[in-house]
Tab-separated table of C-alpha atoms in Angstrom:
chain	number	residue	atom	x	y	z
M	1	MET	CA	240.040	261.822	11.001
M	2	LEU	CA	241.478	262.719	7.615
M	3	ARG	CA	244.915	261.528	8.740
M	4	LEU	CA	243.490	258.152	9.797
M	5	THR	CA	241.696	257.864	6.483
M	6	VAL	CA	244.871	258.573	4.530
M	7	GLN	CA	246.863	256.096	6.652
M	8	SER	CA	244.178	253.437	6.207
M	9	MET	CA	244.126	254.016	2.463
M	10	ALA	CA	247.930	253.772	2.292
M	11	ALA	CA	247.936	250.548	4.291
M	12	TRP	CA	245.226	249.105	2.067
M	13	LEU	CA	247.187	250.030	-1.054
M	14	LEU	CA	250.354	248.426	0.340
M	15	LEU	CA	248.519	245.221	1.232
M	16	THR	CA	246.853	245.144	-2.165
M	17	ALA	CA	250.187	245.668	-3.922
M	18	ALA	CA	251.846	242.931	-1.834
M	19	ALA	CA	249.012	240.513	-2.570
M	20	ALA	CA	249.237	241.302	-6.288
M	21	ALA	CA	253.009	240.744	-6.221
M	22	ARG	CA	252.546	237.373	-4.518
M	23	ALA	CA	249.867	236.417	-7.036
M	24	ASP	CA	252.244	237.279	-9.908
M	25	GLU	CA	254.793	234.860	-8.420
M	26	LEU	CA	252.350	231.937	-8.362
M	27	PRO	CA	252.268	229.624	-11.401
M	28	PRO	CA	249.034	229.522	-13.434
M	29	GLU	CA	246.669	226.726	-12.461
M	30	GLU	CA	246.865	223.683	-14.748
M	31	ALA	CA	243.612	222.054	-15.798
M	32	TRP	CA	245.533	218.925	-16.798
M	33	ASN	CA	249.066	217.691	-17.410
M	34	ALA	CA	250.984	214.707	-18.718
M	35	HIS	CA	254.503	213.620	-17.775
M	36	VAL	CA	256.682	210.602	-18.547
M	37	GLN	CA	259.797	209.002	-17.101
M	38	ALA	CA	262.058	206.125	-18.096
M	39	THR	CA	264.839	204.671	-15.945
M	40	TYR	CA	267.407	201.997	-16.761
M	41	VAL	CA	269.743	200.673	-14.050
M	42	TRP	CA	272.609	198.283	-14.832
M	43	GLN	CA	274.517	196.680	-11.950
M	44	ARG	CA	277.520	194.447	-11.497
M	45	LYS	CA	279.105	192.807	-8.475
M	46	PRO	CA	282.380	190.875	-8.505
M	47	SER	CA	282.844	187.585	-6.705
M	48	PHE	CA	283.264	187.878	-2.943
M	49	PRO	CA	284.441	185.547	-0.126
M	50	ALA	CA	281.793	183.232	1.326
M	51	PRO	CA	282.671	179.940	3.044
M	52	TYR	CA	279.083	178.723	2.654
M	53	SER	CA	275.762	179.767	1.113
M	54	GLY	CA	272.153	178.916	1.851
M	55	PRO	CA	268.804	178.843	0.041
M	56	ALA	CA	268.357	182.643	0.213
M	57	SER	CA	271.950	183.860	0.021
M	58	LEU	CA	273.535	186.450	-2.194
M	59	LEU	CA	275.500	184.282	-4.623
M	60	PRO	CA	279.269	184.679	-4.116
M	61	GLN	CA	280.145	184.551	-7.822
M	62	ARG	CA	280.211	187.522	-10.153
M	63	GLU	CA	276.742	188.677	-11.261
M	64	THR	CA	275.145	191.357	-13.374
M	65	GLY	CA	271.608	192.626	-13.099
M	66	TYR	CA	269.407	195.321	-14.532
M	67	SER	CA	266.034	197.002	-14.247
M	68	PHE	CA	263.972	199.125	-16.612
M	69	SER	CA	260.855	201.125	-15.843
M	70	ALA	CA	258.775	203.541	-17.890
M	71	THR	CA	255.862	205.499	-16.469
M	72	ALA	CA	253.300	207.876	-17.914
M	73	ALA	CA	251.509	210.161	-15.461
M	74	PHE	CA	248.247	211.891	-16.380
M	75	GLY	CA	246.534	214.456	-14.154
M	76	VAL	CA	243.273	216.381	-14.474
M	77	ARG	CA	241.083	218.658	-12.296
M	78	PRO	CA	237.557	217.160	-12.432
M	79	TRP	CA	236.135	219.901	-10.156
M	80	THR	CA	237.346	222.731	-7.937
M	81	GLY	CA	239.738	221.441	-5.293
M	82	ALA	CA	240.044	217.965	-6.833
M	83	GLU	CA	242.870	216.289	-8.762
M	84	LEU	CA	242.646	212.870	-10.456
M	85	TYR	CA	245.795	210.970	-11.461
M	86	PHE	CA	246.441	207.838	-13.529
M	87	ASP	CA	249.881	206.222	-14.025
M	88	PRO	CA	250.353	203.242	-16.352
M	89	GLU	CA	253.789	201.676	-15.930
M	90	VAL	CA	255.929	199.001	-17.586
M	91	VAL	CA	258.879	197.208	-15.955
M	92	GLN	CA	261.354	194.444	-16.643
M	93	GLY	CA	264.601	193.328	-15.076
M	94	LYS	CA	266.903	190.711	-13.595
M	95	ALA	CA	267.930	190.904	-9.945
M	96	PHE	CA	271.069	189.638	-8.270
M	97	SER	CA	270.576	186.114	-6.861
M	98	GLY	CA	266.826	186.110	-7.445
M	99	LEU	CA	266.491	189.168	-5.149
M	100	HIS	CA	267.978	187.360	-2.146
M	101	GLY	CA	270.814	187.812	0.292
M	102	LEU	CA	270.581	191.412	1.512
M	103	GLY	CA	268.628	193.412	4.045
M	104	GLY	CA	269.179	196.611	2.078
M	105	MET	CA	268.762	195.524	-1.544
M	106	SER	CA	271.061	197.328	-3.962
M	107	ASN	CA	268.484	198.532	-6.525
M	108	GLY	CA	265.350	200.382	-5.393
M	109	GLU	CA	263.932	200.071	-8.897
M	110	GLN	CA	264.056	196.267	-8.695
M	111	GLN	CA	260.586	194.889	-8.025
M	112	LYS	CA	259.848	191.517	-6.479
M	113	THR	CA	257.918	190.394	-9.563
M	114	SER	CA	260.083	191.811	-12.361
M	115	GLY	CA	261.451	189.463	-15.006
M	116	PRO	CA	263.073	189.623	-18.444
M	117	ASN	CA	259.732	190.186	-20.184
M	118	PRO	CA	258.167	193.674	-20.061
M	119	THR	CA	255.066	193.819	-17.830
M	120	LEU	CA	252.480	196.587	-18.185
M	121	TYR	CA	250.199	197.430	-15.259
M	122	ARG	CA	248.454	200.306	-13.489
M	123	ALA	CA	250.779	201.816	-10.886
M	124	ARG	CA	248.512	204.613	-9.619
M	125	LEU	CA	244.899	205.694	-9.903
M	126	PHE	CA	243.965	208.097	-7.138
M	127	LEU	CA	241.931	211.189	-6.293
M	128	ARG	CA	243.255	214.071	-4.217
M	129	HIS	CA	240.897	216.678	-2.784
M	130	THR	CA	242.130	219.802	-1.030
M	131	TRP	CA	240.056	222.038	1.233
M	132	ASP	CA	241.663	225.476	1.630
M	133	LEU	CA	241.393	226.741	5.212
M	134	GLY	CA	243.252	230.030	4.832
M	135	GLY	CA	246.767	231.436	5.002
M	136	ASP	CA	249.194	232.634	2.340
M	137	ARG	CA	249.129	230.887	-1.008
M	138	GLN	CA	252.063	228.583	-1.797
M	139	ALA	CA	253.269	227.724	-5.281
M	140	VAL	CA	252.961	224.167	-6.642
M	141	GLU	CA	255.028	223.328	-9.722
M	142	SER	CA	253.931	220.962	-12.477
M	143	ASP	CA	255.344	217.455	-12.044
M	144	MET	CA	254.378	213.806	-12.151
M	145	ASN	CA	251.185	213.420	-10.074
M	146	GLN	CA	251.208	217.150	-9.322
M	147	LEU	CA	249.245	219.838	-11.146
M	148	ALA	CA	250.708	223.347	-11.172
M	149	GLY	CA	248.916	226.036	-9.230
M	150	SER	CA	248.845	227.091	-5.597
M	151	VAL	CA	247.555	225.856	-2.233
M	152	ALA	CA	246.660	227.590	1.009
M	153	GLY	CA	249.122	227.514	3.886
M	154	ARG	CA	246.413	225.935	6.026
M	155	ARG	CA	244.559	223.089	4.322
M	156	LEU	CA	243.033	219.636	4.626
M	157	VAL	CA	243.992	217.062	1.975
M	158	LEU	CA	242.351	213.695	1.334
M	159	THR	CA	244.099	211.253	-1.013
M	160	ALA	CA	242.359	207.981	-1.859
M	161	GLY	CA	242.917	205.203	-4.379
M	162	ASN	CA	245.797	203.182	-5.812
M	163	MET	CA	249.254	204.574	-4.959
M	164	ALA	CA	252.454	203.951	-3.023
M	165	VAL	CA	252.217	204.639	0.708
M	166	SER	CA	255.605	206.379	0.480
M	167	ASP	CA	254.096	208.883	-1.978
M	168	ILE	CA	252.623	210.593	1.078
M	169	PHE	CA	254.648	209.496	4.125
M	170	ASP	CA	258.386	209.895	4.898
M	171	ASN	CA	258.861	212.163	1.876
M	172	ASN	CA	262.537	212.987	2.405
M	173	THR	CA	263.985	215.605	0.041
M	174	TYR	CA	267.382	213.929	-0.362
M	175	ALA	CA	266.740	210.166	-0.084
M	176	HIS	CA	263.396	209.011	-1.416
M	177	ASP	CA	263.538	208.215	-5.149
M	178	ALA	CA	265.734	205.482	-6.658
M	179	ARG	CA	265.210	207.019	-10.101
M	180	SER	CA	267.187	210.157	-9.277
M	181	GLU	CA	268.801	209.755	-5.825
M	182	PHE	CA	270.235	206.839	-3.814
M	183	LEU	CA	269.571	203.311	-5.099
M	184	ASN	CA	269.621	201.168	-1.961
M	185	TRP	CA	266.237	200.082	-0.544
M	186	ALA	CA	267.272	201.196	2.955
M	187	LEU	CA	267.638	204.787	1.685
M	188	LEU	CA	264.217	205.044	0.007
M	189	ALA	CA	262.293	205.192	3.300
M	190	HIS	CA	262.655	204.101	6.915
M	191	GLY	CA	264.367	200.716	6.595
M	192	ALA	CA	262.335	199.081	9.389
M	193	TRP	CA	259.003	200.443	8.104
M	194	ASP	CA	257.241	197.335	6.743
M	195	PHE	CA	254.746	199.504	4.872
M	196	ALA	CA	251.703	198.084	3.105
M	197	ALA	CA	252.467	197.314	-0.538
M	198	ASP	CA	252.102	194.626	-3.145
M	199	ALA	CA	255.168	193.048	-4.734
M	200	ARG	CA	255.476	196.069	-7.050
M	201	GLY	CA	255.403	198.570	-4.195
M	202	TYR	CA	251.818	199.864	-4.543
M	203	SER	CA	248.598	199.514	-2.554
M	204	TRP	CA	245.017	200.811	-2.243
M	205	GLY	CA	243.899	203.002	0.610
M	206	ALA	CA	243.391	206.541	1.832
M	207	ALA	CA	245.319	209.207	3.740
M	208	LEU	CA	244.139	212.424	5.357
M	209	GLU	CA	246.538	215.327	5.958
M	210	TYR	CA	246.076	218.498	7.994
M	211	ILE	CA	248.678	221.143	7.115
M	212	ASP	CA	248.964	224.383	9.045
M	213	GLY	CA	252.039	226.432	8.173
M	214	PRO	CA	255.100	224.562	9.455
M	215	TRP	CA	253.057	221.706	10.959
M	216	ALA	CA	251.621	218.680	9.170
M	217	LEU	CA	249.740	215.730	10.611
M	218	ARG	CA	248.856	212.834	8.319
M	219	GLY	CA	247.349	209.403	8.821
M	220	GLY	CA	246.369	206.610	6.466
M	221	ARG	CA	245.193	203.029	6.104
M	222	PHE	CA	246.184	200.789	3.179
M	223	LEU	CA	245.684	197.213	2.004
M	224	MET	CA	248.241	194.572	2.935
M	225	PRO	CA	249.327	191.750	0.593
M	226	ALA	CA	247.161	188.622	0.784
M	227	GLU	CA	250.408	186.651	1.286
M	228	SER	CA	253.828	187.744	2.514
M	229	ASN	CA	255.462	189.871	-0.219
M	230	GLY	CA	252.818	188.770	-2.714
M	231	LEU	CA	251.266	190.618	-5.628
M	232	ALA	CA	247.583	190.152	-4.754
M	233	LEU	CA	246.185	192.465	-2.075
M	234	ASP	CA	243.902	191.469	0.791
M	235	LYS	CA	240.727	193.550	0.308
M	236	ARG	CA	239.492	193.042	3.906
M	237	ILE	CA	240.744	196.493	4.957
M	238	PHE	CA	238.968	196.432	8.326
M	239	ARG	CA	240.602	193.110	9.231
M	240	HIS	CA	244.036	193.225	7.589
M	241	PHE	CA	245.647	196.613	7.037
M	242	GLY	CA	248.672	198.850	7.297
M	243	ASP	CA	248.123	201.988	9.395
M	244	GLN	CA	250.556	204.880	9.733
M	245	LEU	CA	250.510	208.241	11.466
M	246	GLU	CA	253.122	210.936	10.838
M	247	LEU	CA	253.793	214.293	12.487
M	248	GLU	CA	255.985	216.735	10.560
M	249	ARG	CA	257.468	220.067	11.595
M	250	ALA	CA	259.209	222.437	9.189
M	251	THR	CA	262.191	224.142	10.844
M	252	THR	CA	264.736	226.852	10.113
M	253	LEU	CA	268.419	226.649	11.048
M	254	LEU	CA	270.755	229.508	10.118
M	255	ASP	CA	268.061	230.798	7.741
M	256	GLN	CA	267.974	227.447	5.924
M	257	PRO	CA	264.883	225.182	5.763
M	258	GLY	CA	264.667	221.778	7.359
M	259	LYS	CA	262.093	219.227	8.514
M	260	LEU	CA	261.601	216.851	11.420
M	261	ARG	CA	259.307	213.809	11.141
M	262	LEU	CA	257.943	211.222	13.547
M	263	LEU	CA	256.213	208.173	12.044
M	264	VAL	CA	254.465	205.307	13.827
M	265	PHE	CA	252.910	202.320	12.081
M	266	ARG	CA	250.895	199.192	12.780
M	267	ASP	CA	250.375	196.283	10.381
M	268	ARG	CA	247.702	193.642	10.857
M	269	ALA	CA	247.822	190.414	8.834
M	270	ARG	CA	248.301	186.638	9.013
M	271	MET	CA	252.008	186.541	9.751
M	272	GLY	CA	254.388	183.911	11.047
M	273	GLY	CA	256.245	184.574	14.300
M	274	PHE	CA	259.912	183.705	14.741
M	275	ARG	CA	259.562	182.381	18.300
M	276	ASP	CA	256.536	180.265	17.353
M	277	ALA	CA	258.471	178.780	14.438
M	278	LEU	CA	261.429	177.921	16.683
M	279	SER	CA	259.178	176.303	19.303
M	280	MET	CA	257.318	174.226	16.744
M	281	ALA	CA	260.451	173.095	14.876
M	282	GLY	CA	262.287	171.604	17.843
M	283	ALA	CA	265.424	170.056	16.344
M	284	ASP	CA	264.186	170.621	12.764
M	285	VAL	CA	264.615	173.707	10.584
M	286	PRO	CA	262.052	176.381	11.605
M	287	ASP	CA	259.606	177.771	9.038
M	288	VAL	CA	257.457	180.864	9.691
M	289	ALA	CA	255.034	179.733	6.975
M	290	GLN	CA	253.907	176.907	9.291
M	291	VAL	CA	252.884	179.166	12.178
M	292	ARG	CA	250.988	181.997	10.521
M	293	ARG	CA	248.116	183.512	12.470
M	294	GLU	CA	246.524	186.897	13.126
M	295	ARG	CA	249.279	189.207	14.330
M	296	SER	CA	250.154	192.873	14.581
M	297	LYS	CA	253.523	194.441	13.835
M	298	THR	CA	254.312	197.890	15.224
M	299	GLY	CA	257.183	200.265	14.630
M	300	ILE	CA	258.505	203.800	14.749
M	301	GLY	CA	260.656	206.023	12.547
M	302	ILE	CA	262.308	209.394	13.210
M	303	GLY	CA	263.627	211.478	10.327
M	304	ALA	CA	265.335	214.822	9.782
M	305	GLU	CA	266.563	216.828	6.826
M	306	GLN	CA	268.365	220.157	6.705
M	307	ALA	CA	269.436	222.380	3.814
M	308	LEU	CA	272.965	223.791	3.982
M	309	GLY	CA	272.479	226.620	1.528
M	310	GLN	CA	271.275	226.197	-2.034
M	311	ASP	CA	273.885	223.593	-2.953
M	312	ALA	CA	273.865	221.102	-0.082
M	313	GLY	CA	271.631	219.215	2.306
M	314	LEU	CA	271.820	216.622	5.081
M	315	PHE	CA	269.408	213.886	6.134
M	316	ALA	CA	269.149	211.207	8.806
M	317	ARG	CA	266.678	208.450	9.707
M	318	ALA	CA	266.315	206.002	12.590
M	319	SER	CA	263.663	203.271	12.669
M	320	ARG	CA	262.764	199.991	14.325
M	321	ASN	CA	259.874	197.552	14.497
M	322	ASP	CA	259.005	194.950	17.119
M	323	GLY	CA	260.867	192.225	15.193
M	324	GLU	CA	258.597	189.395	16.302
M	325	SER	CA	257.077	188.409	12.939
M	326	GLU	CA	258.156	187.858	9.357
M	327	THR	CA	258.794	190.611	6.829
M	328	TYR	CA	255.492	191.086	5.062
M	329	ALA	CA	255.793	193.819	2.443
M	330	PHE	CA	259.129	195.700	2.418
M	331	ALA	CA	262.729	194.906	3.380
M	332	GLU	CA	264.050	192.331	5.828
M	333	ILE	CA	265.189	195.025	8.272
M	334	GLU	CA	264.078	195.557	11.887
M	335	ARG	CA	266.563	198.163	13.078
M	336	SER	CA	267.957	200.838	10.791
M	337	LEU	CA	270.093	203.968	11.025
M	338	SER	CA	270.990	206.045	7.970
M	339	ALA	CA	272.521	209.447	7.276
M	340	GLY	CA	273.858	211.231	4.249
M	341	ILE	CA	274.672	214.412	2.399
M	342	MET	CA	273.760	215.731	-1.031
M	343	LEU	CA	275.912	218.334	-2.829
M	344	HIS	CA	275.166	220.199	-6.042
M	345	GLY	CA	278.112	220.848	-8.326
M	346	GLY	CA	278.310	224.617	-8.077
M	347	ALA	CA	281.269	224.302	-5.704
M	348	TRP	CA	283.363	222.701	-8.468
M	349	GLY	CA	281.925	224.534	-11.462
M	350	ARG	CA	279.346	221.904	-12.456
M	351	GLU	CA	276.061	223.467	-11.307
M	352	ALA	CA	273.872	220.767	-12.877
M	353	ASP	CA	275.745	217.835	-11.272
M	354	THR	CA	274.854	216.170	-7.959
M	355	LEU	CA	276.979	214.151	-5.534
M	356	GLY	CA	275.367	212.043	-2.823
M	357	VAL	CA	277.024	210.046	-0.036
M	358	ALA	CA	275.211	207.991	2.612
M	359	LEU	CA	275.851	205.396	5.321
M	360	VAL	CA	273.376	202.750	6.528
M	361	ARG	CA	273.447	200.272	9.408
M	362	ASN	CA	270.691	197.644	9.412
M	363	GLY	CA	269.958	195.132	12.155
M	364	LEU	CA	267.641	192.294	13.212
M	365	SER	CA	265.758	191.488	16.402
M	366	ALA	CA	266.989	188.755	18.741
M	367	ALA	CA	264.101	186.482	17.709
M	368	HIS	CA	264.877	186.883	14.013
M	369	ARG	CA	268.561	186.207	14.582
M	370	ALA	CA	267.781	182.977	16.449
M	371	TYR	CA	265.449	181.913	13.638
M	372	LEU	CA	268.129	182.416	10.971
M	373	ALA	CA	270.844	180.824	13.111
M	374	ALA	CA	268.676	177.691	13.308
M	375	GLY	CA	268.530	177.510	9.507
M	376	GLY	CA	265.281	179.418	8.944
M	377	VAL	CA	264.706	181.286	5.692
M	378	GLY	CA	262.938	184.625	5.303
M	379	ALA	CA	261.502	186.448	2.324
M	380	PHE	CA	264.948	187.692	1.268
M	381	ILE	CA	267.657	186.196	3.506
M	382	GLY	CA	268.698	182.811	4.871
M	383	ASP	CA	272.248	181.449	4.653
M	384	GLY	CA	271.536	178.157	6.410
M	385	ARG	CA	273.282	179.395	9.534
M	386	LEU	CA	274.114	182.858	10.803
M	387	ALA	CA	277.171	184.495	12.337
M	388	TYR	CA	275.281	187.672	13.139
M	389	ARG	CA	276.590	191.155	12.679
M	390	PRO	CA	274.647	194.245	11.559
M	391	GLU	CA	274.675	194.885	7.830
M	392	SER	CA	276.586	198.067	6.965
M	393	ILE	CA	276.214	199.902	3.652
M	394	ALA	CA	278.088	202.859	2.201
M	395	GLU	CA	276.680	204.335	-1.005
M	396	ALA	CA	277.896	207.193	-3.179
M	397	TYR	CA	276.496	208.456	-6.468
M	398	TYR	CA	277.427	211.129	-8.983
M	399	LYS	CA	274.704	212.393	-11.305
M	400	MET	CA	275.291	214.525	-14.391
M	401	PRO	CA	273.126	215.746	-17.286
M	402	LEU	CA	273.636	214.082	-20.662
M	403	GLY	CA	271.302	216.173	-22.755
M	404	TRP	CA	267.669	217.065	-23.063
M	405	ARG	CA	266.016	215.925	-19.792
M	406	THR	CA	268.343	212.905	-19.526
M	407	GLU	CA	270.758	212.173	-16.665
M	408	LEU	CA	273.555	209.658	-16.168
M	409	THR	CA	274.387	208.457	-12.661
M	410	LEU	CA	277.451	206.514	-11.541
M	411	ASP	CA	276.816	204.688	-8.255
M	412	VAL	CA	278.891	202.476	-5.992
M	413	GLN	CA	277.839	200.549	-2.865
M	414	HIS	CA	280.063	198.764	-0.376
M	415	ILE	CA	278.103	196.250	1.718
M	416	ALA	CA	279.707	194.646	4.779
M	417	ASN	CA	278.119	191.562	6.372
M	418	PRO	CA	275.564	190.957	3.582
M	419	GLY	CA	272.417	189.368	4.975
M	420	TYR	CA	273.720	190.180	8.513
M	421	ASN	CA	276.363	187.455	8.251
M	422	ARG	CA	279.959	188.334	9.158
M	423	ALA	CA	281.118	185.034	7.629
M	424	ARG	CA	280.260	186.311	4.131
M	425	GLY	CA	281.402	189.323	2.162
M	426	PRO	CA	282.022	192.179	1.938
M	427	VAL	CA	280.555	192.802	-1.497
M	428	ASP	CA	280.845	195.811	-3.790
M	429	VAL	CA	278.147	196.814	-6.275
M	430	GLY	CA	278.721	199.197	-9.161
M	431	SER	CA	275.766	200.737	-10.998
M	432	LEU	CA	275.007	202.870	-14.043
M	433	ARG	CA	271.651	204.640	-14.220
M	434	LEU	CA	270.036	206.451	-17.142
M	435	HIS	CA	266.995	208.537	-16.311
M	436	PHE	CA	264.732	210.502	-18.657
M	437	HIS	CA	261.875	212.668	-17.431
M	438	TYR	CA	259.547	215.095	-19.124
């Protein structure tokens, strides 16, 4: 009896000591925080061969473009388990060719409504509530839209309000943020995921996540634009909406962390169909705007990421949508494959530097190809006629610190068959990016 008592006491002391050690490793809980970021991207493309151009082509002459964004992010805990965030943002910029001519646009910071005059607006205003369901505590570091503290390994999280859908879904570690990683639109998220967003990339809605150790299941519904790629949102969320469901599994390979993700989505809105436009046009030029009606668009995306030690990581994505109706909120892409690698500079004595290299192959459905070949114009592409070939993109960037919380990135993109047209291009885009964050 005494022996059991001593063993029990020893076990209790060990567990208590281990719990205390884990608690010491967790950051203190923030009651509030404030962060800021500013990003400037300058781009240049030389002239490139193009025997003809159409109303939505990438212009073949030399062009320069730029974008600037500045964001403040404020967070506060209004009650236990809750976090409230507010992000005012200002943007300005000038896009290549009026933001036309590419499936994978070259600057993920370039919004559809940006212009040479600074525009201030609310980017995010959302509430996050977390219900702890047990399990070991996990550290959460202070960041934009993230209060420092800890969360349970098993939890339920509800996020509701004004945000970007990609804040929650398809959150790839190596290819997700144009302010610090790859620039091309097709590397920010699944290229064929026509996710609900206004012309600035934000929406209103809610998402619920259940996280249990290595597993995560999340679903959400968000407002669609009132018009294709427009700024105003359609508030009839039970009639027109963007739904997505994602299953995520954390993995371990050779003692290194990784993740697998499966995403499915369904959009519902008044959209124009490519086949309807072709049937209605006859011998004339088809126009999806003339055949808009209630439609659904469905799609799927599969993603993976894998660390290769502390200084390297790989990622890959594959996505497609049904390709029957016009692009409504994101990129003019219906089939997409992408893969890449990220390397930190420790291998060459520059620990704070980062090198990223990625390849993308974007494609269109048969119906969309026929529509463009007949002279149709989409939200972003339309050369008047189409000699179809998938659009291929190679992007590489090198990021280095300049000083206090400021980074300089050199980026180059080689784009073959711009706008899916083998008769035009290739085109090369060089970029400089300055990014400050605090």
